[in-house]
PDB file of C-alpha atoms in Angstrom:
ATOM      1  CA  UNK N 221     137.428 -30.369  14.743  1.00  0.00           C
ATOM      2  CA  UNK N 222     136.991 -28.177  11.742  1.00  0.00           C
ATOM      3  CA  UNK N 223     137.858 -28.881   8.578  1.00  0.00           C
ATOM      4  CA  UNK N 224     137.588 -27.469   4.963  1.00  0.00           C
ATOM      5  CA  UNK N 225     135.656 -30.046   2.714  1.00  0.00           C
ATOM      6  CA  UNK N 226     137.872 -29.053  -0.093  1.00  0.00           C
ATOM      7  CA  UNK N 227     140.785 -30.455   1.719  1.00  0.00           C
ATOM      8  CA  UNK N 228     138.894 -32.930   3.949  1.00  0.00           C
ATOM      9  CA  UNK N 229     135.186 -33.225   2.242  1.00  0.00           C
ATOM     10  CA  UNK N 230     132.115 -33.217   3.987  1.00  0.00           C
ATOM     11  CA  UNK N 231     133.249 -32.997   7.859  1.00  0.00           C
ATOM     12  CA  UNK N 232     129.567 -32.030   8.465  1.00  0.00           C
ATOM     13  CA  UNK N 233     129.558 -35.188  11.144  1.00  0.00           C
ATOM     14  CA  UNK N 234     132.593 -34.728  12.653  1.00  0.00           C
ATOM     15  CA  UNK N 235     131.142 -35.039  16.187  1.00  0.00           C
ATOM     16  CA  UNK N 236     131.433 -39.095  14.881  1.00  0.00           C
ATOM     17  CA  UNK N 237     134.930 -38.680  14.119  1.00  0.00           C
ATOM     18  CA  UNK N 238     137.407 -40.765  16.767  1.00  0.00           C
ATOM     19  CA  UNK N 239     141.022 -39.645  16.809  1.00  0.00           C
ATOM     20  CA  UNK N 240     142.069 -43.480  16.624  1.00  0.00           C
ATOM     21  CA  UNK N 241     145.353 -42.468  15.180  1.00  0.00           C
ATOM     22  CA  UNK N 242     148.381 -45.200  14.939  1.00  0.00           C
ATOM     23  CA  UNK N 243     146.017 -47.985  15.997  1.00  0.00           C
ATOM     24  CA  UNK N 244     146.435 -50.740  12.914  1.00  0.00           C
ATOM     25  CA  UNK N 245     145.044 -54.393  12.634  1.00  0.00           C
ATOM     26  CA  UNK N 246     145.188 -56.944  10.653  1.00  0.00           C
ATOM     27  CA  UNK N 247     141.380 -57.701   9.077  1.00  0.00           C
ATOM     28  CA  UNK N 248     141.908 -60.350   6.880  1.00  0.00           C
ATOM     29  CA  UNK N 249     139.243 -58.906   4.444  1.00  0.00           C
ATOM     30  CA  UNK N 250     139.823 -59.282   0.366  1.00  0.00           C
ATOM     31  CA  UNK N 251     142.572 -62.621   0.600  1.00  0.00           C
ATOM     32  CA  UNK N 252     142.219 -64.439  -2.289  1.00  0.00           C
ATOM     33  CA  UNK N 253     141.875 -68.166  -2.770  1.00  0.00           C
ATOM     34  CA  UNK N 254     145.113 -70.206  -3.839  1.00  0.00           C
ATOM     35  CA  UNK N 255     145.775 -69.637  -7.775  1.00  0.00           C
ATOM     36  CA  UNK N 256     143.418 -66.564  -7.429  1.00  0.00           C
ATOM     37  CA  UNK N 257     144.865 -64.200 -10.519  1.00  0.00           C
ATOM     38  CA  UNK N 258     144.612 -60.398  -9.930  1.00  0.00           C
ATOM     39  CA  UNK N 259     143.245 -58.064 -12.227  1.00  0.00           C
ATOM     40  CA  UNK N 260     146.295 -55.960 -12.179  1.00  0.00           C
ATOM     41  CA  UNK N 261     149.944 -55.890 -11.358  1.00  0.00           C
ATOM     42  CA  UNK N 262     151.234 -53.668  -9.041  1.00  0.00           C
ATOM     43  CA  UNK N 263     153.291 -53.164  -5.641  1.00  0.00           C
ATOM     44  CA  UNK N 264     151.887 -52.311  -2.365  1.00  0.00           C
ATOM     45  CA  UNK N 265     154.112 -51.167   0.773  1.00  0.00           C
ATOM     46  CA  UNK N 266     153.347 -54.635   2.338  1.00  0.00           C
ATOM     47  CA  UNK N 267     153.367 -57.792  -0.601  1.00  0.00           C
ATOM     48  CA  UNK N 268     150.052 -59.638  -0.815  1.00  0.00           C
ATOM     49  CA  UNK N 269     148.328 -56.797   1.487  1.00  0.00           C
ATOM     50  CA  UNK N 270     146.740 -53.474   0.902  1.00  0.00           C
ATOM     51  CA  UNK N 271     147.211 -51.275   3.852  1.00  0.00           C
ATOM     52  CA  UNK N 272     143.978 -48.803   3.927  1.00  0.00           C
ATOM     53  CA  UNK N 273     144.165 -44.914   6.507  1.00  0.00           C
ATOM     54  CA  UNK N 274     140.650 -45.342   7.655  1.00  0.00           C
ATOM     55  CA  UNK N 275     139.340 -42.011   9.592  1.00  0.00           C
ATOM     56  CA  UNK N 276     135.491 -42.796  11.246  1.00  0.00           C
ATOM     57  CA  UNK N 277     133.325 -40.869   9.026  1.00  0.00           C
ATOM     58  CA  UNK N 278     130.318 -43.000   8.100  1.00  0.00           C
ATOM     59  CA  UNK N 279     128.401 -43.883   5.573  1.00  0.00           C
ATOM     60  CA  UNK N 280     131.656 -43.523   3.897  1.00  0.00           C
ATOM     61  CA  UNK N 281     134.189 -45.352   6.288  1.00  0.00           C
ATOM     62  CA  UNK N 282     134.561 -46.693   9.575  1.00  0.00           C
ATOM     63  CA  UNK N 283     136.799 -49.359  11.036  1.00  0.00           C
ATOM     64  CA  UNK N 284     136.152 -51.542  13.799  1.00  0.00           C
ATOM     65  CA  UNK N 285     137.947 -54.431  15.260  1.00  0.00           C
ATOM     66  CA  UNK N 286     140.180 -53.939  12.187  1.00  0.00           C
ATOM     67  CA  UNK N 287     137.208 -54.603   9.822  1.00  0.00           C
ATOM     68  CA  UNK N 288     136.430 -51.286   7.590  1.00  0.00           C
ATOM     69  CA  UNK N 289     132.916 -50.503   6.563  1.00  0.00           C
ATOM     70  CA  UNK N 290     130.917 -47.863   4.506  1.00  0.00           C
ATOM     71  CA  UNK N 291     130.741 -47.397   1.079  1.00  0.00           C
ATOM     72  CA  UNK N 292     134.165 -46.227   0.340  1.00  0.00           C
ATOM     73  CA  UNK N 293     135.074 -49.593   2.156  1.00  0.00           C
ATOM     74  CA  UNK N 294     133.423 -51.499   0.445  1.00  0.00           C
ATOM     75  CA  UNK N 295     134.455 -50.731  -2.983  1.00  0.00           C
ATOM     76  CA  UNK N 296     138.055 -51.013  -1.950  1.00  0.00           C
ATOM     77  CA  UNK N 297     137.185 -54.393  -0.465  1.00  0.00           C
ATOM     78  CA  UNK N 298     135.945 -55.019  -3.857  1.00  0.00           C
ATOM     79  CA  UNK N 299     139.277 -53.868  -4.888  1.00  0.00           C
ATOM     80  CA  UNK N 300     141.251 -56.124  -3.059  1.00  0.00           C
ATOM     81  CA  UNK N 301     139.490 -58.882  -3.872  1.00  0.00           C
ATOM     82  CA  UNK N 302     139.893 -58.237  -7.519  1.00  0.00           C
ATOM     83  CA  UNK N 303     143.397 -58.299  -7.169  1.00  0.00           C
ATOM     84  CA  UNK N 304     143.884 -60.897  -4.897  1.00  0.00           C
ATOM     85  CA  UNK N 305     145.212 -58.640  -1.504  1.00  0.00           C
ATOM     86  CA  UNK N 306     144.173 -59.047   2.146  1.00  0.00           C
ATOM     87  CA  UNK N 307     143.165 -55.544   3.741  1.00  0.00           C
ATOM     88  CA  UNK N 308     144.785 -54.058   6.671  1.00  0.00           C
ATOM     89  CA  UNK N 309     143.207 -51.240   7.995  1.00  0.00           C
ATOM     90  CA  UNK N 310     145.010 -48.089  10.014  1.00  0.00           C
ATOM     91  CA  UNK N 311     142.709 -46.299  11.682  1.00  0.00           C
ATOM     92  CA  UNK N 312     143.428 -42.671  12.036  1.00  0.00           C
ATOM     93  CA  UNK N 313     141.611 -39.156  12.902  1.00  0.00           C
ATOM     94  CA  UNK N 314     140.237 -37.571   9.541  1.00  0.00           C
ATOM     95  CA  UNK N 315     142.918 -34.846   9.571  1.00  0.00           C
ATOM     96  CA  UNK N 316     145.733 -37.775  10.020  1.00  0.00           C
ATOM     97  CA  UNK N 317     144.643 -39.743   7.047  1.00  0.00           C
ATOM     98  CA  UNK N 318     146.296 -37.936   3.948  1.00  0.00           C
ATOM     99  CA  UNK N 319     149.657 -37.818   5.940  1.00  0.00           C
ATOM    100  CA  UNK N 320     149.346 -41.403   6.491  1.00  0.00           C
ATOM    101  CA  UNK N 321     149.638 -41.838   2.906  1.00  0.00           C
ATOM    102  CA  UNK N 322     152.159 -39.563   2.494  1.00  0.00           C
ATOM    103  CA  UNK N 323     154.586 -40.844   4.691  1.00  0.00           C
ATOM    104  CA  UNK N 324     154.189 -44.210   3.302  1.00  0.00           C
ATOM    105  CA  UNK N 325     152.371 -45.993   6.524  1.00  0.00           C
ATOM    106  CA  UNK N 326     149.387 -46.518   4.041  1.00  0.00           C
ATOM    107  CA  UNK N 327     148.863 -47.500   0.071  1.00  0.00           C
ATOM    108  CA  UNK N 328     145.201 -45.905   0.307  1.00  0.00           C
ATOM    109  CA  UNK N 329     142.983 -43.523   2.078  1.00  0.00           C
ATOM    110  CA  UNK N 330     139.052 -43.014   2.348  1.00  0.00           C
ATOM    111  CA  UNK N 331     136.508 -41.148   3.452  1.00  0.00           C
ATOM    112  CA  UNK N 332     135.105 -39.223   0.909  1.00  0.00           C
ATOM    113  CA  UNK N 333     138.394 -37.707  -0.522  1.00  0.00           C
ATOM    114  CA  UNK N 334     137.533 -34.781  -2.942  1.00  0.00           C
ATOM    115  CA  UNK N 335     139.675 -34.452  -6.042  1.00  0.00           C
ATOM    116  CA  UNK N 336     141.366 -31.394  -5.711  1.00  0.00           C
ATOM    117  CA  UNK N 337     144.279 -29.882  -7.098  1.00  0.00           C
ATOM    118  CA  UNK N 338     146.004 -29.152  -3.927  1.00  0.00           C
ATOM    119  CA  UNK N 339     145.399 -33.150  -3.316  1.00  0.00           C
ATOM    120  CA  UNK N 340     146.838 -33.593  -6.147  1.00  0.00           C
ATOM    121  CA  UNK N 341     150.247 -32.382  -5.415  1.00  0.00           C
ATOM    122  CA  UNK N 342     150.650 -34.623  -2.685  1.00  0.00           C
ATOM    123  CA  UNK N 343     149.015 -37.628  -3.288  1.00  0.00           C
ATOM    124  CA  UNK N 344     147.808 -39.938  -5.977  1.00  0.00           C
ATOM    125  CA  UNK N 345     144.492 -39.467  -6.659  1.00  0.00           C
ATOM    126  CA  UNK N 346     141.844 -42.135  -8.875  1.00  0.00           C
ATOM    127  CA  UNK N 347     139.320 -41.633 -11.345  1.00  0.00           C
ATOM    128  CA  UNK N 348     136.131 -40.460  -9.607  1.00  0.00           C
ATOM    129  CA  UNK N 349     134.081 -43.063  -7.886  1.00  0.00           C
ATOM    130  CA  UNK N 350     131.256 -41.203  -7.295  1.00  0.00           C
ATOM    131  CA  UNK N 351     130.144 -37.839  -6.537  1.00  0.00           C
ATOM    132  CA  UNK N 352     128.917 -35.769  -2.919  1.00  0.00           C
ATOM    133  CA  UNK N 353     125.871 -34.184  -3.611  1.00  0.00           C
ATOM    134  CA  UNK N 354     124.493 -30.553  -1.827  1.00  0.00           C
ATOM    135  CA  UNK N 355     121.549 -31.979  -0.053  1.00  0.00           C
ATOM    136  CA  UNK N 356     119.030 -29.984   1.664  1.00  0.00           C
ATOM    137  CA  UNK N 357     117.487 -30.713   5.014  1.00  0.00           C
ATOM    138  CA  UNK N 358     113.608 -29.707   5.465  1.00  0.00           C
ATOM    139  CA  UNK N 359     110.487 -30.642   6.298  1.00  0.00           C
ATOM    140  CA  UNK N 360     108.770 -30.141   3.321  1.00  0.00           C
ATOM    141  CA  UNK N 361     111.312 -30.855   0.641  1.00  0.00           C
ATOM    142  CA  UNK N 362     112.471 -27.734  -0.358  1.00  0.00           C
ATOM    143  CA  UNK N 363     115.276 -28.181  -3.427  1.00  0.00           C
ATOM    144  CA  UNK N 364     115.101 -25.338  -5.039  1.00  0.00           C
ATOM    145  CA  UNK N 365     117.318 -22.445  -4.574  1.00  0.00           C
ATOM    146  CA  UNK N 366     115.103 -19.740  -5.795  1.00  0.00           C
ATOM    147  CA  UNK N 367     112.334 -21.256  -2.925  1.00  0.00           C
ATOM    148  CA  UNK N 368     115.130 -20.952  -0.028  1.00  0.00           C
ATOM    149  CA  UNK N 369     115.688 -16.996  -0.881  1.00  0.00           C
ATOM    150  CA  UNK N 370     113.158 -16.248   1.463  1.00  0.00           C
ATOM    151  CA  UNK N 371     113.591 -18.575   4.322  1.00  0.00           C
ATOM    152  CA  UNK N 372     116.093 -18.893   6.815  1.00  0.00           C
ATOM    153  CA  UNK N 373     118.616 -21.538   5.897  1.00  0.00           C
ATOM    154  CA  UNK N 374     121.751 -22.675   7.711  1.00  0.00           C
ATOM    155  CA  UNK N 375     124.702 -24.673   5.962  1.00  0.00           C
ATOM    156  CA  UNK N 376     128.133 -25.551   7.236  1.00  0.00           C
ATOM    157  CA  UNK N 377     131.466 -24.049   6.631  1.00  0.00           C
ATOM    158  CA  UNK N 378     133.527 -25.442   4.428  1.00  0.00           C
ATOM    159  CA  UNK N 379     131.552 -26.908   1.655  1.00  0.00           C
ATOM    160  CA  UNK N 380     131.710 -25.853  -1.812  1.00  0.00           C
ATOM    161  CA  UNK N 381     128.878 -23.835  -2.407  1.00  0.00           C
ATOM    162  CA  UNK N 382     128.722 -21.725   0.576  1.00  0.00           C
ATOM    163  CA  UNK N 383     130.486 -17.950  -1.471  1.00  0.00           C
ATOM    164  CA  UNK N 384     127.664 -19.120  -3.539  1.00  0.00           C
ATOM    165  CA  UNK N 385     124.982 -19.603  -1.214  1.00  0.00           C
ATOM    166  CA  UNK N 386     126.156 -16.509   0.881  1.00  0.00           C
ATOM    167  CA  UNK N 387     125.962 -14.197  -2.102  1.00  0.00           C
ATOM    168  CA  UNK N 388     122.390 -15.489  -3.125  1.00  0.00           C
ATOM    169  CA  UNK N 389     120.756 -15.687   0.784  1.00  0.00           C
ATOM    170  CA  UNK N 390     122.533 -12.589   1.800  1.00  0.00           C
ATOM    171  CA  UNK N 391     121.496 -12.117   5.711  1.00  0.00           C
ATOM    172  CA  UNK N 392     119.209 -15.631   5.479  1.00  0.00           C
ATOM    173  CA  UNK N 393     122.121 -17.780   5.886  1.00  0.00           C
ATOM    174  CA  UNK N 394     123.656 -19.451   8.767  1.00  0.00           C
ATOM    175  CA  UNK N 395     127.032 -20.565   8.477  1.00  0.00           C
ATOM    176  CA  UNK N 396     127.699 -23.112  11.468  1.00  0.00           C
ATOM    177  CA  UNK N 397     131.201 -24.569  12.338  1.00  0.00           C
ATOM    178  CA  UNK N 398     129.173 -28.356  12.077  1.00  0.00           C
ATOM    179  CA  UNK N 399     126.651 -29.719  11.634  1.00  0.00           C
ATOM    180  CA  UNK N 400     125.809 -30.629  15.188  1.00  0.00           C
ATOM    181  CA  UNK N 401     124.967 -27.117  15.850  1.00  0.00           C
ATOM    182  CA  UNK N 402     123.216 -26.619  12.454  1.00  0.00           C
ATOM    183  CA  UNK N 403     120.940 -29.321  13.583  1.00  0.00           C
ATOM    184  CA  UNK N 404     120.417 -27.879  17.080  1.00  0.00           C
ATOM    185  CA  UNK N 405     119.056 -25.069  15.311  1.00  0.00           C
ATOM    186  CA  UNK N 406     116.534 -26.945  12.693  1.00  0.00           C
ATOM    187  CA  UNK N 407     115.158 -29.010  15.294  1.00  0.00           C
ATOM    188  CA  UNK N 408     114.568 -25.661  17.287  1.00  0.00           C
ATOM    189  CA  UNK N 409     112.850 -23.800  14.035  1.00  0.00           C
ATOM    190  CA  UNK N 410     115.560 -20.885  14.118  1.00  0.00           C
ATOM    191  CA  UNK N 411     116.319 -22.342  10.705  1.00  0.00           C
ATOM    192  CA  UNK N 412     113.895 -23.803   8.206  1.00  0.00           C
ATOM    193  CA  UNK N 413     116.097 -25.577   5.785  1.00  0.00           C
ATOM    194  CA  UNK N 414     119.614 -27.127   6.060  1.00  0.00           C
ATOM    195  CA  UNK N 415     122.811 -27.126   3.731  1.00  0.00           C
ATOM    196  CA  UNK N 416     125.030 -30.563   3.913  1.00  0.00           C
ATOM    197  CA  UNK N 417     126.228 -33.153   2.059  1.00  0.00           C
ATOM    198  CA  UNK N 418     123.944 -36.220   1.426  1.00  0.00           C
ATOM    199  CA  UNK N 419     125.825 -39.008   2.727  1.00  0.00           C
ATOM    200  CA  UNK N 420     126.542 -36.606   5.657  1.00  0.00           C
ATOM    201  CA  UNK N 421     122.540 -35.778   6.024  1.00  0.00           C
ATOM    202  CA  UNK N 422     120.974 -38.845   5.196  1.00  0.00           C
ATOM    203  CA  UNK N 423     122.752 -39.987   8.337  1.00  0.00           C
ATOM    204  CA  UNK N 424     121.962 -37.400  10.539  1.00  0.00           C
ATOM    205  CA  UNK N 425     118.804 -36.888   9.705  1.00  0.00           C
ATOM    206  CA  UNK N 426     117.760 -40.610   9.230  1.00  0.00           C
ATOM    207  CA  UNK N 427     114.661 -41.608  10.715  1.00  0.00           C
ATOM    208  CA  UNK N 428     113.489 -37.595  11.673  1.00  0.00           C
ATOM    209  CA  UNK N 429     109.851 -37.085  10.967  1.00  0.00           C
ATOM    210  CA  UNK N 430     110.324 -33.538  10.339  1.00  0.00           C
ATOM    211  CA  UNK N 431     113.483 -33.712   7.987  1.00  0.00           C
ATOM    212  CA  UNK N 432     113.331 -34.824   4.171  1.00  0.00           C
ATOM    213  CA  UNK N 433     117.203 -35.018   2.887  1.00  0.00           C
ATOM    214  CA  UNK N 434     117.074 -34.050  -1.035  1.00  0.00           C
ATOM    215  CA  UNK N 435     119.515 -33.473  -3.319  1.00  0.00           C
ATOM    216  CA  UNK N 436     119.574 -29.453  -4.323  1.00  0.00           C
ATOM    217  CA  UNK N 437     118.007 -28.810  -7.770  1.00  0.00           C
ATOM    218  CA  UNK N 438     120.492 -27.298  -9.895  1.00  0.00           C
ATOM    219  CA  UNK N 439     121.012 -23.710 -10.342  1.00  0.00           C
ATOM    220  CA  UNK N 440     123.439 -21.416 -12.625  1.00  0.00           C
ATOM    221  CA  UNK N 441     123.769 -19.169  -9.095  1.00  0.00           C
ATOM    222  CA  UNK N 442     125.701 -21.865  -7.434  1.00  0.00           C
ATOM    223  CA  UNK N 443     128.205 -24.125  -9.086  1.00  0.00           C
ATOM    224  CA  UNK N 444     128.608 -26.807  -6.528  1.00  0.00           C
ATOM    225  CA  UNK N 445     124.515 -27.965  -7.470  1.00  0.00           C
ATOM    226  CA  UNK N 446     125.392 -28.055 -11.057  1.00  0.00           C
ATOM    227  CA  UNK N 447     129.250 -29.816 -10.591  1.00  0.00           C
ATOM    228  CA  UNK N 448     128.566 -31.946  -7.292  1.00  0.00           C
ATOM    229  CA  UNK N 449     132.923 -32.394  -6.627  1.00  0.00           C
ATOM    230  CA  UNK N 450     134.092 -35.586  -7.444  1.00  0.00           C
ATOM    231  CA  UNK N 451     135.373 -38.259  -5.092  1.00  0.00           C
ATOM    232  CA  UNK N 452     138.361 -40.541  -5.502  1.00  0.00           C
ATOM    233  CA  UNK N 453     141.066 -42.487  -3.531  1.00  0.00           C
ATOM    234  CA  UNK N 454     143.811 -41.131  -1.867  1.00  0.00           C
ATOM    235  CA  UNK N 455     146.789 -43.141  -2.584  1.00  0.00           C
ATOM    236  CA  UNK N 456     150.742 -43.241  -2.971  1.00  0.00           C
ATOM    237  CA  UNK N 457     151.948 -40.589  -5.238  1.00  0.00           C
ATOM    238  CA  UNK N 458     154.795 -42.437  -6.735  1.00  0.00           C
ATOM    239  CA  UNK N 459     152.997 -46.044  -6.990  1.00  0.00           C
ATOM    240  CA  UNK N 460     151.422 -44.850 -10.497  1.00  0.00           C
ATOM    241  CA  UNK N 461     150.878 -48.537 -11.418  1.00  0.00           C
ATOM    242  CA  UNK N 462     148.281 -48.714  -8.441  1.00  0.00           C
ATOM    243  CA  UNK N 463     146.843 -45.628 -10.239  1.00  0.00           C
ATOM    244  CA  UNK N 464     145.613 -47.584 -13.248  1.00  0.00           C
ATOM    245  CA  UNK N 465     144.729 -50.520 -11.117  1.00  0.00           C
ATOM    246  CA  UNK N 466     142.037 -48.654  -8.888  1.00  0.00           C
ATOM    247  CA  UNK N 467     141.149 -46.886 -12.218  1.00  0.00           C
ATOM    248  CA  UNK N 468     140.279 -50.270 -13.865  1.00  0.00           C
ATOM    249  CA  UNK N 469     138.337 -51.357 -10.852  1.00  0.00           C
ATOM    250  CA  UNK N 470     136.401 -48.626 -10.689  1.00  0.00           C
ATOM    251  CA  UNK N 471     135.730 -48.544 -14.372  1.00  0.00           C
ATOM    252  CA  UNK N 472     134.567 -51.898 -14.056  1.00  0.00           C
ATOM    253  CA  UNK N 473     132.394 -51.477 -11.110  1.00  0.00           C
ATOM    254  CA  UNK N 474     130.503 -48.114 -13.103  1.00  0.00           C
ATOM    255  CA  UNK N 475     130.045 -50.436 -15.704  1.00  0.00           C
ATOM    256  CA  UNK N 476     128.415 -53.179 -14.108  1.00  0.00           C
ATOM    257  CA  UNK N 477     126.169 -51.152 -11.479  1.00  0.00           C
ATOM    258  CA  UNK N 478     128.085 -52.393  -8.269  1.00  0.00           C
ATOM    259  CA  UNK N 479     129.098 -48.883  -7.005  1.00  0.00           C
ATOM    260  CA  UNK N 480     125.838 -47.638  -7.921  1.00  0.00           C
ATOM    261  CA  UNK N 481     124.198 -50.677  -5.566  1.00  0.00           C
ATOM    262  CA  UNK N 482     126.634 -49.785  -2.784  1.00  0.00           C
ATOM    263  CA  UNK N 483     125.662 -46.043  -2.766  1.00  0.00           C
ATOM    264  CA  UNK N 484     121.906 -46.890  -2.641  1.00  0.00           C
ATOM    265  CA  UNK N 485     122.628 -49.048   0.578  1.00  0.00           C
ATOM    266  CA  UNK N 486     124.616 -47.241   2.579  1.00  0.00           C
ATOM    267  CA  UNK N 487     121.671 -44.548   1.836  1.00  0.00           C
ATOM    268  CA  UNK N 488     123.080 -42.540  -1.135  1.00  0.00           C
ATOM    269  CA  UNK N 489     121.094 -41.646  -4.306  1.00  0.00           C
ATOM    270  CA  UNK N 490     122.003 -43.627  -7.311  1.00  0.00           C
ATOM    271  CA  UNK N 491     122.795 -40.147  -9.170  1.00  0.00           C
ATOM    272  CA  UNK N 492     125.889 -39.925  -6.736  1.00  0.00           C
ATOM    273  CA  UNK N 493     127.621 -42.526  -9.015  1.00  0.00           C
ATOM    274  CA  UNK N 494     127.039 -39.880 -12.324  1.00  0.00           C
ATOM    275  CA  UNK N 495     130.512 -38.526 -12.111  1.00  0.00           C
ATOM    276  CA  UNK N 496     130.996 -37.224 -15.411  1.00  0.00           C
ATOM    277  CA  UNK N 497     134.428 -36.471 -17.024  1.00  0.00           C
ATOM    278  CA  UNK N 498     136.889 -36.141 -14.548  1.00  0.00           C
ATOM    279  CA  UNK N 499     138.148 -32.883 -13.129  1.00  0.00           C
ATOM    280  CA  UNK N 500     139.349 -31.177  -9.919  1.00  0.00           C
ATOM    281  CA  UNK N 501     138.350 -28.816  -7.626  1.00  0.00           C
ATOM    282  CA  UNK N 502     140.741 -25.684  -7.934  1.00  0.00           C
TER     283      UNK N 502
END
């Protein structure tokens, strides 16, 4: 499956994504205790439940046995909790996620939902939660653009910074269709350094002797390592109530370091959660 990461993020590990679509279970996670008083008031498409479109794409989300993990997961969990909702998962492929929303089967997607403008047109979309860094994949922790210019690098279609990257490396960059091929070709030294996202490459790469995963120093030549696009939760258009509820929560979760915590477990760097000012990809 191929998709662009402006419309579907990083789908650098989509050999992990399942095409579980219509399955839906009831997880139980986020139900508050009797007299438990939510943080906000709004509707949902089931009362006293928030029903979450839940595509396999770790470290960002997974679902198993109805129970969602990863870090988008867990600060919707958060959520729910906060506002006193039991979570019901639908777990779907990653390009039957947004629809899901859409046609009003779900309140809220994730999986590392970019803010774009496109989105924006058809969905609701939050505040940023946090951001998906260009990371770069190589043994001896190459970050800087102007040091890749004369090595061979590879990088996978879709992301944000590839014009860029192909106008800078000229004939030195790869372009794969995923990143399963793209690491076929480290580990066999055709290339020398690797283009993902972090989440994305942290997994991947995670526990490779040969394979640092750093976040790409920033550089004027390419805009994506500068203005790292922002990710936020898919969610019914219309409900615009919901809106400023998961725009409190995540306000509240900046604030007190909890989305910064969850990133750092689920193997993110804590800059990830420096979103700056909103905006949207064009």
């Amino acid at each position: 499956m191929k998709l662009n990461k402006v419309f579907a993020s990083a789908a650098s590990v989509a050999f992990l994504a399942a095409a579980l679509a219509g399955c839906s279970s009831d997880s139980g996670q986020g139900a508050g205790a009797d007299g438990c008083t939510p943080e906000s008031v709004f509707s949902t498409l089931t009362e006293g439940t928030l029903t979450v479109s839940v595509p396999e794409f770790p470290p960002f989300s997974s679902a198993s046995d109805g129970v969602m993990s990863g870090v988008d997961a867990e600060i919707l969990n958060s959520f729910a909790e906060r506002n006193c909702l039991t979570v019901t998962t639908q777990s779907t492929s990653y390009a039957g996620t947004i629809p899901a929303v859409q046609s009003d089967r779900a309140d809220v997607a994730i999986g590392c939902y970019y803010r774009t403008a496109a989105r924006e047109e058809i969905v609701g979309l939050s505040d940023p939660i946090y951001t998906d860094q260009m990371a770069s994949i190589s043994a001896d922790g190459v970050v800087d653009v102007s040091a890749m210019e004369a090595l061979k690098v590879g990088t996978v279609d879709g992301y944000l910074w590839v014009p860029n990257m192909k106008t800078v490396m000229g004939d030195n960059l790869t372009i794969y269709p995923s990143a399963v091929e793209m690491k076929a070709d480290y580990e066999a030294g055709r290339i020398q350094v690797g283009l993902d996202g972090y989440g994305s490459a942290a997994l991947m790469y995670d526990g490779a002797a040969d394979a640092t995963v750093q976040a790409v120093a920033a550089d004027s030549r390419v805009i994506a390592s500068q203005e790292p696009a922002q990710i936020g939760f898919p969610h019914t258009k219309s409900n615009t109530e919901l809106t400023d509820a998961l725009n409190t929560a995540i306000g509240a979760m900046q604030t007190d370091g909890s989305i910064e915590s969850i990133l750092v477990a689920n193997g993110l760097p804590a800059t990830s959660g420096e979103t700056g000012e909103p905006r949207l990809v064009q």
